[in-house]
């Protein structure tokens, strides 16, 4: 009898303890800088170092905000700024060009506590499109603004604006010319190096998911879209539920990849739905949804974090620029598959 009493007490202690552990506030941040045919053999040491350095700078910026009790919104915004301001990524400065040699930037943001969200598409003057998306969420009755109107709204919100030329780099001009050449000659068989180059020009978006000490998730994505895009094409990045989603009761998601397939598969919301309704882990949910994308013929990747700080960085391309930092400050920065 005495033994049973002691065992019951012990069990009670263990269950209270693990319950307490679960509830202990935690925070974390995960980012991507685009997925694609990123192969070590095609990357110079110098470029590799530059990417690793910038990813580290971006994620530590957000981590520092979260560590002192800042909001997940602030962490996502400031982290994405670092990548938008770097010509390495296809977002903000250094974004890919449209068929008319112009810039058309897309971005979105979602708050996991309120399910409020904001997005902009096809802007060419706001320096940091992610901030414009956040302003749409807070200061307009809308979710998605596009084109000139979106740029005008950003200016009215006193966000920094720049001439279109600020975003345009030589690297992207060259890439556009080559893609256009390859598209014109599409009937002739492409060499595999041409094909590789062509495929790679489609990608390079940046994104971030953060969990703050109050248990609030937020997700944001920012991109120039696809090289040589025409007719005002808009991808998944500014589409809530496709490229970006956040809900405290499931997870936050930011996607990168072939946008048309990510829209059709409603990737970000589908992952969150599997986590919420089927209690799948973020890793399992990401795998299942990326398989759906692959079955349709698309490719790309996602970064996902749930309300306990569990994280997934899944992709079905040879590489994805990515990084994760947890509340202990443990940093993971990776580029290729199987690292
Ligand atoms: N998903 C983006 C788009 O389709 C491209 C990318 O992620 O790089 O616009």
Short mmCIF file of N, CA, C and O in Angstrom, two decimals, residues 126-215:
data_model
loop_
_atom_site.label_atom_id
_atom_site.label_comp_id
_atom_site.label_asym_id
_atom_site.label_seq_id
_atom_site.Cartn_x
_atom_site.Cartn_y
_atom_site.Cartn_z
N UNK A 126 9.54 50.61 -53.06
CA UNK A 126 9.73 50.53 -51.61
C UNK A 126 10.98 49.68 -51.34
O UNK A 126 11.13 48.58 -51.87
N UNK A 127 11.90 50.25 -50.55
CA UNK A 127 13.21 49.60 -50.38
C UNK A 127 13.08 48.22 -49.73
O UNK A 127 13.75 47.29 -50.10
N UNK A 128 12.20 48.13 -48.74
CA UNK A 128 12.03 46.86 -48.03
C UNK A 128 10.58 46.40 -48.12
O UNK A 128 9.74 46.74 -47.28
N UNK A 129 10.28 45.58 -49.12
CA UNK A 129 8.90 45.16 -49.35
C UNK A 129 8.24 44.47 -48.15
O UNK A 129 7.03 44.61 -47.94
N UNK A 130 9.02 43.77 -47.31
CA UNK A 130 8.39 43.09 -46.16
C UNK A 130 7.75 44.12 -45.22
O UNK A 130 6.68 43.86 -44.64
N UNK A 131 8.39 45.30 -45.11
CA UNK A 131 7.81 46.33 -44.24
C UNK A 131 6.51 46.87 -44.82
O UNK A 131 5.58 47.20 -44.08
N UNK A 132 6.45 46.94 -46.15
CA UNK A 132 5.20 47.39 -46.79
C UNK A 132 4.09 46.38 -46.50
O UNK A 132 2.95 46.75 -46.21
N UNK A 133 4.42 45.09 -46.56
CA UNK A 133 3.42 44.05 -46.28
C UNK A 133 2.90 44.20 -44.85
O UNK A 133 1.68 44.11 -44.59
N UNK A 134 3.81 44.47 -43.92
CA UNK A 134 3.40 44.63 -42.50
C UNK A 134 2.52 45.87 -42.33
O UNK A 134 1.53 45.85 -41.60
N UNK A 135 2.85 46.93 -43.06
CA UNK A 135 2.03 48.15 -42.99
C UNK A 135 0.62 47.90 -43.56
O UNK A 135 -0.37 48.43 -43.06
N UNK A 136 0.56 47.10 -44.63
CA UNK A 136 -0.76 46.77 -45.19
C UNK A 136 -1.60 46.08 -44.11
O UNK A 136 -2.78 46.38 -43.93
N UNK A 137 -0.95 45.20 -43.37
CA UNK A 137 -1.66 44.46 -42.31
C UNK A 137 -2.17 45.40 -41.22
O UNK A 137 -3.33 45.32 -40.81
N UNK A 138 -1.31 46.33 -40.79
CA UNK A 138 -1.69 47.18 -39.65
C UNK A 138 -2.52 48.39 -40.04
O UNK A 138 -3.41 48.80 -39.31
N UNK A 139 -2.19 48.99 -41.20
CA UNK A 139 -2.74 50.33 -41.48
C UNK A 139 -3.66 50.40 -42.69
O UNK A 139 -3.89 51.49 -43.21
N UNK A 140 -4.12 49.26 -43.17
CA UNK A 140 -5.10 49.31 -44.27
C UNK A 140 -6.19 48.28 -43.97
O UNK A 140 -5.95 47.34 -43.22
N UNK A 141 -7.34 48.45 -44.60
CA UNK A 141 -8.40 47.46 -44.35
C UNK A 141 -8.24 46.24 -45.25
O UNK A 141 -9.12 45.39 -45.31
N UNK A 142 -7.11 46.16 -45.98
CA UNK A 142 -6.93 45.11 -46.99
C UNK A 142 -5.86 44.10 -46.60
O UNK A 142 -5.14 44.29 -45.63
N UNK A 143 -5.75 43.06 -47.40
CA UNK A 143 -4.69 42.07 -47.19
C UNK A 143 -3.61 42.19 -48.27
O UNK A 143 -2.43 42.12 -47.98
N UNK A 144 -4.01 42.42 -49.52
CA UNK A 144 -3.05 42.40 -50.63
C UNK A 144 -3.20 43.62 -51.52
O UNK A 144 -4.29 43.85 -52.06
N UNK A 145 -2.13 44.39 -51.64
CA UNK A 145 -2.11 45.55 -52.55
C UNK A 145 -1.12 45.26 -53.67
O UNK A 145 -0.12 44.58 -53.45
N UNK A 146 -1.38 45.84 -54.86
CA UNK A 146 -0.46 45.55 -55.96
C UNK A 146 -0.06 46.80 -56.73
O UNK A 146 -0.73 47.84 -56.68
N UNK A 147 1.08 46.67 -57.45
CA UNK A 147 1.53 47.68 -58.42
C UNK A 147 1.72 49.07 -57.84
O UNK A 147 2.12 49.24 -56.69
N UNK A 148 1.42 50.05 -58.70
CA UNK A 148 1.63 51.46 -58.33
C UNK A 148 0.94 51.84 -57.04
O UNK A 148 1.47 52.58 -56.22
N UNK A 149 -0.27 51.33 -56.87
CA UNK A 149 -1.04 51.65 -55.66
C UNK A 149 -0.31 51.19 -54.41
O UNK A 149 -0.29 51.89 -53.38
N UNK A 150 0.30 50.02 -54.50
CA UNK A 150 1.03 49.48 -53.34
C UNK A 150 2.26 50.34 -53.04
O UNK A 150 2.57 50.62 -51.88
N UNK A 151 2.95 50.79 -54.11
CA UNK A 151 4.11 51.67 -53.90
C UNK A 151 3.67 53.00 -53.29
O UNK A 151 4.33 53.55 -52.41
N UNK A 152 2.52 53.49 -53.78
CA UNK A 152 2.00 54.76 -53.26
C UNK A 152 1.65 54.62 -51.78
O UNK A 152 1.98 55.48 -50.95
N UNK A 153 1.01 53.51 -51.44
CA UNK A 153 0.65 53.25 -50.05
C UNK A 153 1.91 53.22 -49.17
O UNK A 153 1.96 53.82 -48.10
N UNK A 154 2.95 52.52 -49.66
CA UNK A 154 4.20 52.41 -48.88
C UNK A 154 4.81 53.79 -48.64
O UNK A 154 5.28 54.09 -47.53
N UNK A 155 4.76 54.65 -49.68
CA UNK A 155 5.32 56.01 -49.53
C UNK A 155 4.49 56.80 -48.52
O UNK A 155 5.04 57.51 -47.67
N UNK A 156 3.17 56.64 -48.58
CA UNK A 156 2.29 57.35 -47.63
C UNK A 156 2.55 56.88 -46.19
O UNK A 156 2.29 57.60 -45.23
N UNK A 157 3.03 55.67 -46.05
CA UNK A 157 3.34 55.12 -44.72
C UNK A 157 4.74 55.52 -44.25
O UNK A 157 5.25 54.99 -43.27
N UNK A 158 5.34 56.41 -45.05
CA UNK A 158 6.69 56.91 -44.74
C UNK A 158 7.77 55.83 -44.76
O UNK A 158 8.79 55.95 -44.08
N UNK A 159 7.55 54.79 -45.55
CA UNK A 159 8.61 53.80 -45.73
C UNK A 159 9.61 54.35 -46.74
O UNK A 159 9.25 55.12 -47.63
N UNK A 160 10.86 53.95 -46.60
CA UNK A 160 11.90 54.45 -47.50
C UNK A 160 11.64 53.98 -48.93
O UNK A 160 11.42 52.78 -49.17
N UNK A 161 11.68 54.92 -49.87
CA UNK A 161 11.51 54.55 -51.28
C UNK A 161 12.81 54.84 -52.03
O UNK A 161 13.58 55.72 -51.64
N UNK A 162 13.03 54.10 -53.10
CA UNK A 162 14.28 54.23 -53.87
C UNK A 162 13.93 54.18 -55.36
O UNK A 162 12.88 53.64 -55.72
N UNK A 163 14.82 54.71 -56.22
CA UNK A 163 14.55 54.55 -57.66
C UNK A 163 14.72 53.07 -58.02
O UNK A 163 15.46 52.34 -57.35
N UNK A 164 14.04 52.65 -59.09
CA UNK A 164 14.07 51.24 -59.50
C UNK A 164 15.51 50.75 -59.70
O UNK A 164 15.83 49.60 -59.41
N UNK A 165 16.37 51.68 -60.17
CA UNK A 165 17.76 51.30 -60.46
C UNK A 165 18.50 50.77 -59.23
O UNK A 165 19.46 50.02 -59.34
N UNK A 166 18.04 51.17 -58.03
CA UNK A 166 18.69 50.70 -56.79
C UNK A 166 18.71 49.17 -56.73
O UNK A 166 19.66 48.56 -56.26
N UNK A 167 17.62 48.54 -57.21
CA UNK A 167 17.49 47.09 -57.07
C UNK A 167 18.27 46.31 -58.13
O UNK A 167 18.53 45.12 -57.96
N UNK A 168 18.58 46.98 -59.25
CA UNK A 168 19.09 46.26 -60.43
C UNK A 168 20.60 46.03 -60.36
O UNK A 168 21.36 46.98 -60.21
N UNK A 169 21.02 44.78 -60.48
CA UNK A 169 22.45 44.46 -60.45
C UNK A 169 22.87 43.86 -61.81
O UNK A 169 22.03 43.30 -62.53
N UNK A 170 24.17 43.98 -62.12
CA UNK A 170 24.72 43.43 -63.37
C UNK A 170 24.45 41.93 -63.47
O UNK A 170 24.15 41.41 -64.53
N UNK A 171 24.60 41.24 -62.33
CA UNK A 171 24.40 39.79 -62.30
C UNK A 171 23.01 39.41 -62.82
O UNK A 171 22.85 38.50 -63.62
N UNK A 172 21.99 40.20 -62.42
CA UNK A 172 20.62 39.87 -62.83
C UNK A 172 20.35 40.30 -64.28
O UNK A 172 19.53 39.69 -64.95
N UNK A 173 21.05 41.35 -64.74
CA UNK A 173 20.88 41.75 -66.15
C UNK A 173 21.43 40.63 -67.03
O UNK A 173 20.77 40.18 -67.98
N UNK A 174 22.62 40.15 -66.68
CA UNK A 174 23.24 39.06 -67.45
C UNK A 174 22.35 37.83 -67.43
O UNK A 174 22.15 37.17 -68.45
N UNK A 175 21.82 37.51 -66.25
CA UNK A 175 20.97 36.32 -66.10
C UNK A 175 19.73 36.44 -66.98
O UNK A 175 19.34 35.47 -67.66
N UNK A 176 19.14 37.63 -67.02
CA UNK A 176 17.95 37.83 -67.84
C UNK A 176 18.26 37.60 -69.31
O UNK A 176 17.51 36.90 -70.02
N UNK A 177 19.39 38.19 -69.76
CA UNK A 177 19.77 38.04 -71.18
C UNK A 177 19.92 36.57 -71.53
O UNK A 177 19.45 36.09 -72.56
N UNK A 178 20.59 35.83 -70.64
CA UNK A 178 20.85 34.43 -70.94
C UNK A 178 19.55 33.60 -70.94
O UNK A 178 19.34 32.76 -71.80
N UNK A 179 18.69 33.90 -69.99
CA UNK A 179 17.41 33.18 -69.94
C UNK A 179 16.60 33.48 -71.20
O UNK A 179 16.00 32.58 -71.81
N UNK A 180 16.61 34.75 -71.62
CA UNK A 180 15.84 35.11 -72.81
C UNK A 180 16.39 34.41 -74.04
O UNK A 180 15.63 33.94 -74.90
N UNK A 181 17.73 34.34 -74.09
CA UNK A 181 18.37 33.65 -75.21
C UNK A 181 17.97 32.17 -75.22
O UNK A 181 17.58 31.63 -76.25
N UNK A 182 18.01 31.56 -74.05
CA UNK A 182 17.67 30.14 -73.94
C UNK A 182 16.21 29.90 -74.29
O UNK A 182 15.85 28.90 -74.90
N UNK A 183 15.35 30.84 -73.90
CA UNK A 183 13.92 30.67 -74.21
C UNK A 183 13.66 30.82 -75.70
O UNK A 183 12.83 30.12 -76.27
N UNK A 184 14.41 31.75 -76.34
CA UNK A 184 14.24 31.96 -77.78
C UNK A 184 14.68 30.70 -78.54
O UNK A 184 14.06 30.32 -79.53
N UNK A 185 15.75 30.08 -78.04
CA UNK A 185 16.27 28.89 -78.75
C UNK A 185 15.74 27.60 -78.16
O UNK A 185 16.40 26.58 -78.20
N UNK A 186 14.56 27.65 -77.59
CA UNK A 186 14.13 26.47 -76.83
C UNK A 186 13.92 25.22 -77.67
O UNK A 186 13.85 24.12 -77.13
N UNK A 187 13.84 25.40 -78.98
CA UNK A 187 13.64 24.20 -79.81
C UNK A 187 14.94 23.42 -79.95
O UNK A 187 14.94 22.21 -80.13
N UNK A 188 16.08 24.12 -79.88
CA UNK A 188 17.35 23.39 -79.94
C UNK A 188 17.61 22.79 -78.56
O UNK A 188 17.29 23.39 -77.54
N UNK A 189 18.19 21.61 -78.53
CA UNK A 189 18.40 20.95 -77.24
C UNK A 189 19.39 21.75 -76.41
O UNK A 189 20.44 22.15 -76.90
N UNK A 190 19.05 21.95 -75.16
CA UNK A 190 19.95 22.71 -74.30
C UNK A 190 21.02 21.80 -73.73
O UNK A 190 20.76 20.66 -73.39
N UNK A 191 22.25 22.35 -73.63
CA UNK A 191 23.29 21.59 -72.91
C UNK A 191 22.87 21.53 -71.46
O UNK A 191 22.17 22.40 -70.97
N UNK A 192 23.36 20.53 -70.75
CA UNK A 192 22.92 20.41 -69.36
C UNK A 192 23.35 21.62 -68.53
O UNK A 192 22.65 22.02 -67.61
N UNK A 193 24.49 22.25 -68.87
CA UNK A 193 24.90 23.43 -68.09
C UNK A 193 23.92 24.58 -68.34
O UNK A 193 23.60 25.36 -67.44
N UNK A 194 23.43 24.67 -69.58
CA UNK A 194 22.43 25.71 -69.89
C UNK A 194 21.15 25.44 -69.11
O UNK A 194 20.53 26.35 -68.54
N UNK A 195 20.74 24.20 -69.11
CA UNK A 195 19.50 23.81 -68.44
C UNK A 195 19.59 24.14 -66.95
O UNK A 195 18.66 24.68 -66.35
N UNK A 196 20.76 23.81 -66.38
CA UNK A 196 21.00 24.05 -64.97
C UNK A 196 20.88 25.55 -64.66
O UNK A 196 20.21 25.96 -63.73
N UNK A 197 21.53 26.34 -65.52
CA UNK A 197 21.50 27.78 -65.33
C UNK A 197 20.05 28.27 -65.42
O UNK A 197 19.58 29.03 -64.58
N UNK A 198 19.36 27.78 -66.44
CA UNK A 198 17.98 28.20 -66.69
C UNK A 198 17.10 27.90 -65.47
O UNK A 198 16.37 28.75 -64.98
N UNK A 199 17.23 26.67 -64.98
CA UNK A 199 16.41 26.26 -63.83
C UNK A 199 16.71 27.12 -62.61
O UNK A 199 15.82 27.48 -61.86
N UNK A 200 18.00 27.44 -62.44
CA UNK A 200 18.39 28.19 -61.25
C UNK A 200 17.87 29.61 -61.23
O UNK A 200 17.72 30.20 -60.17
N UNK A 201 17.64 30.17 -62.39
CA UNK A 201 17.21 31.57 -62.45
C UNK A 201 15.79 31.76 -61.96
O UNK A 201 15.31 32.86 -61.85
N UNK A 202 15.11 30.66 -61.71
CA UNK A 202 13.73 30.81 -61.27
C UNK A 202 13.63 31.14 -59.78
O UNK A 202 12.59 31.54 -59.32
N UNK A 203 14.71 30.88 -59.04
CA UNK A 203 14.56 30.88 -57.59
C UNK A 203 15.40 31.91 -56.84
O UNK A 203 16.26 32.55 -57.40
N UNK A 204 15.23 31.94 -55.48
CA UNK A 204 16.11 32.75 -54.64
C UNK A 204 15.42 33.65 -53.62
O UNK A 204 16.03 34.57 -53.08
N UNK A 205 14.17 33.36 -53.41
CA UNK A 205 13.37 34.11 -52.44
C UNK A 205 13.95 34.05 -51.02
O UNK A 205 14.69 33.12 -50.71
N UNK A 206 13.58 35.00 -50.16
CA UNK A 206 13.96 34.89 -48.75
C UNK A 206 12.71 34.79 -47.87
O UNK A 206 11.64 35.26 -48.25
N UNK A 207 12.89 34.15 -46.71
CA UNK A 207 11.74 34.00 -45.80
C UNK A 207 12.19 33.71 -44.39
O UNK A 207 13.33 33.31 -44.15
N UNK A 208 11.27 33.94 -43.46
CA UNK A 208 11.62 33.77 -42.04
C UNK A 208 10.37 33.41 -41.24
O UNK A 208 9.28 33.92 -41.50
N UNK A 209 10.55 32.51 -40.27
CA UNK A 209 9.49 32.21 -39.29
C UNK A 209 10.12 32.39 -37.91
O UNK A 209 11.24 31.93 -37.67
N UNK A 210 9.41 33.09 -37.02
CA UNK A 210 9.94 33.30 -35.67
C UNK A 210 8.87 33.01 -34.63
O UNK A 210 7.68 33.21 -34.86
N UNK A 211 9.35 32.52 -33.49
CA UNK A 211 8.48 32.29 -32.31
C UNK A 211 9.04 33.14 -31.19
O UNK A 211 10.23 33.03 -30.86
N UNK A 212 8.20 34.01 -30.59
CA UNK A 212 8.73 34.87 -29.53
C UNK A 212 8.41 34.31 -28.15
O UNK A 212 7.70 33.30 -28.01
N UNK A 213 8.93 34.96 -27.12
CA UNK A 213 8.79 34.46 -25.75
C UNK A 213 7.35 34.46 -25.26
O UNK A 213 7.02 33.82 -24.26
N UNK A 214 6.47 35.20 -25.95
CA UNK A 214 5.06 35.16 -25.60
C UNK A 214 4.31 34.04 -26.30
O UNK A 214 3.09 33.95 -26.22
N UNK A 215 5.04 33.22 -27.04
CA UNK A 215 4.41 32.08 -27.72
C UNK A 215 3.76 32.46 -29.04
O UNK A 215 2.95 31.69 -29.58
#
